[in-house]
Coordinates of C-alpha atoms in Angstrom, one line a residue:
M241 CA 7.6 -97.1 3.9
L242 CA 9.1 -93.6 4.4
Q243 CA 12.2 -92.5 2.6
V244 CA 14.3 -90.0 4.5
Y245 CA 16.0 -87.5 2.2
Q246 CA 17.5 -85.3 4.8
G247 CA 17.8 -85.4 8.6
G248 CA 18.3 -82.6 11.1
E249 CA 16.4 -79.6 12.3
L250 CA 14.8 -79.7 8.8
T251 CA 13.9 -83.3 8.1
V252 CA 12.6 -84.2 4.6
V253 CA 10.7 -87.4 4.0
G254 CA 8.9 -88.9 1.0
F255 CA 7.0 -91.9 -0.2
G256 CA 8.9 -93.0 -3.2
G257 CA 6.5 -91.5 -5.7
R258 CA 3.6 -93.8 -4.7
E259 CA 0.4 -92.4 -6.1
I260 CA -1.9 -93.6 -3.3
L261 CA -0.8 -93.9 0.3
G262 CA -3.7 -96.1 1.3
Q263 CA -1.4 -99.0 2.0
I264 CA 0.7 -97.1 4.5
D265 CA 0.5 -98.3 8.1
I266 CA -0.1 -94.9 9.9
T267 CA 0.9 -96.3 13.3
K268 CA 4.3 -97.4 11.9
C269 CA 4.7 -94.2 10.0
R270 CA 3.9 -92.2 13.1
S271 CA 6.5 -94.2 15.1
Q272 CA 9.1 -93.8 12.4
L273 CA 8.5 -90.0 12.2
L274 CA 8.6 -89.6 16.0
E275 CA 11.9 -91.4 16.1
L276 CA 13.3 -89.2 13.4
I277 CA 12.1 -86.1 15.1
K278 CA 13.7 -87.2 18.4
N279 CA 17.0 -88.4 16.9
N280 CA 17.5 -85.4 14.6
G281 CA 16.2 -82.6 16.9
T282 CA 13.7 -81.9 14.1
K283 CA 11.8 -78.6 14.2
T284 CA 10.5 -78.6 10.7
L285 CA 9.2 -81.8 9.0
A286 CA 8.9 -81.6 5.2
F287 CA 6.9 -84.1 3.2
D288 CA 7.9 -84.6 -0.4
L289 CA 4.6 -85.5 -2.1
R290 CA 5.8 -85.7 -5.7
G291 CA 3.7 -88.3 -7.5
V292 CA 1.2 -88.7 -4.6
K293 CA -2.4 -88.4 -5.8
L294 CA -4.3 -89.3 -2.6
L295 CA -3.6 -88.9 1.1
P296 CA -5.4 -91.2 3.6
S297 CA -7.3 -89.4 6.4
G298 CA -4.9 -91.0 8.9
M299 CA -2.0 -89.1 7.3
L300 CA -3.9 -85.8 7.7
G301 CA -4.5 -86.7 11.3
L302 CA -0.8 -87.5 11.7
M303 CA 0.1 -84.1 10.3
A304 CA -2.3 -82.4 12.7
S305 CA -0.9 -84.3 15.7
L306 CA 2.7 -83.2 14.7
L307 CA 1.6 -79.6 14.6
K308 CA 0.3 -80.0 18.2
M309 CA 3.8 -81.1 19.1
K310 CA 5.1 -77.7 17.8
I311 CA 6.7 -79.3 14.7
A312 CA 6.4 -77.1 11.6
I313 CA 5.0 -79.0 8.7
H314 CA 6.0 -78.2 5.1
V315 CA 4.5 -80.0 2.1
Y316 CA 6.3 -80.1 -1.3
S317 CA 4.7 -80.6 -4.6
P318 CA 1.2 -81.7 -3.6
S319 CA -1.1 -82.8 -6.5
N320 CA -4.1 -80.6 -7.1
D321 CA -6.3 -83.2 -5.4
V322 CA -4.1 -83.4 -2.3
R323 CA -3.9 -79.6 -2.3
E324 CA -7.7 -79.4 -2.3
V325 CA -8.0 -81.9 0.6
L326 CA -5.4 -79.8 2.6
K327 CA -7.5 -76.7 1.9
V328 CA -10.9 -78.3 2.8
T329 CA -9.5 -79.7 6.1
G330 CA -8.0 -76.3 7.0
L331 CA -4.5 -77.5 7.1
T332 CA -3.4 -74.9 4.5
K333 CA -3.8 -72.4 7.3
V334 CA -1.2 -74.0 9.5
I335 CA 1.2 -75.8 7.1
T336 CA 3.5 -74.3 4.4
I337 CA 3.1 -75.6 0.8
H338 CA 5.9 -75.4 -1.6
D339 CA 5.9 -76.1 -5.3
L340 CA 9.1 -77.3 -6.9
E341 CA 9.9 -76.0 -10.4
G342 CA 8.5 -78.1 -13.1
D343 CA 6.0 -80.0 -10.9
G344 CA 3.1 -78.4 -12.8
N345 CA 1.0 -77.5 -9.8
G346 CA 1.4 -73.7 -9.7
T347 CA 2.5 -71.7 -6.7
T348 CA 1.1 -71.2 -3.3

C-alpha cells in the first residue's frame, strides 16, 4: 500500500507511482500512517505523489484529519489534476506543495 521512503520527524511516504489511488483502503492507510507518526515522532508528513493522477476523496479527508492532529502536510510533485483538487478543496491554504525538478508541474 504505502511505501515509506524516510522515517523520523519528517516522514516521507509514496504510492509506488500508481496513477489512481482508488484501490487504496483508506482505513488501512490511516492506521499505517498513525503508526508511522507515533513510532517516528513525526511532525511533518510528506506525500510523494509522483505519477499519481487522481486522489480519492477519502485521501483528502485523511490529510485534513492529520492536519487537525497538528501534523504538517507536505505534498511533492502533484499532477495538475491533483493540484486543482487540492486548490478547490482549500487544502492548498494549509499544506505545502513542492515540485521536484523535472516533474513538469511548475512551481508553487
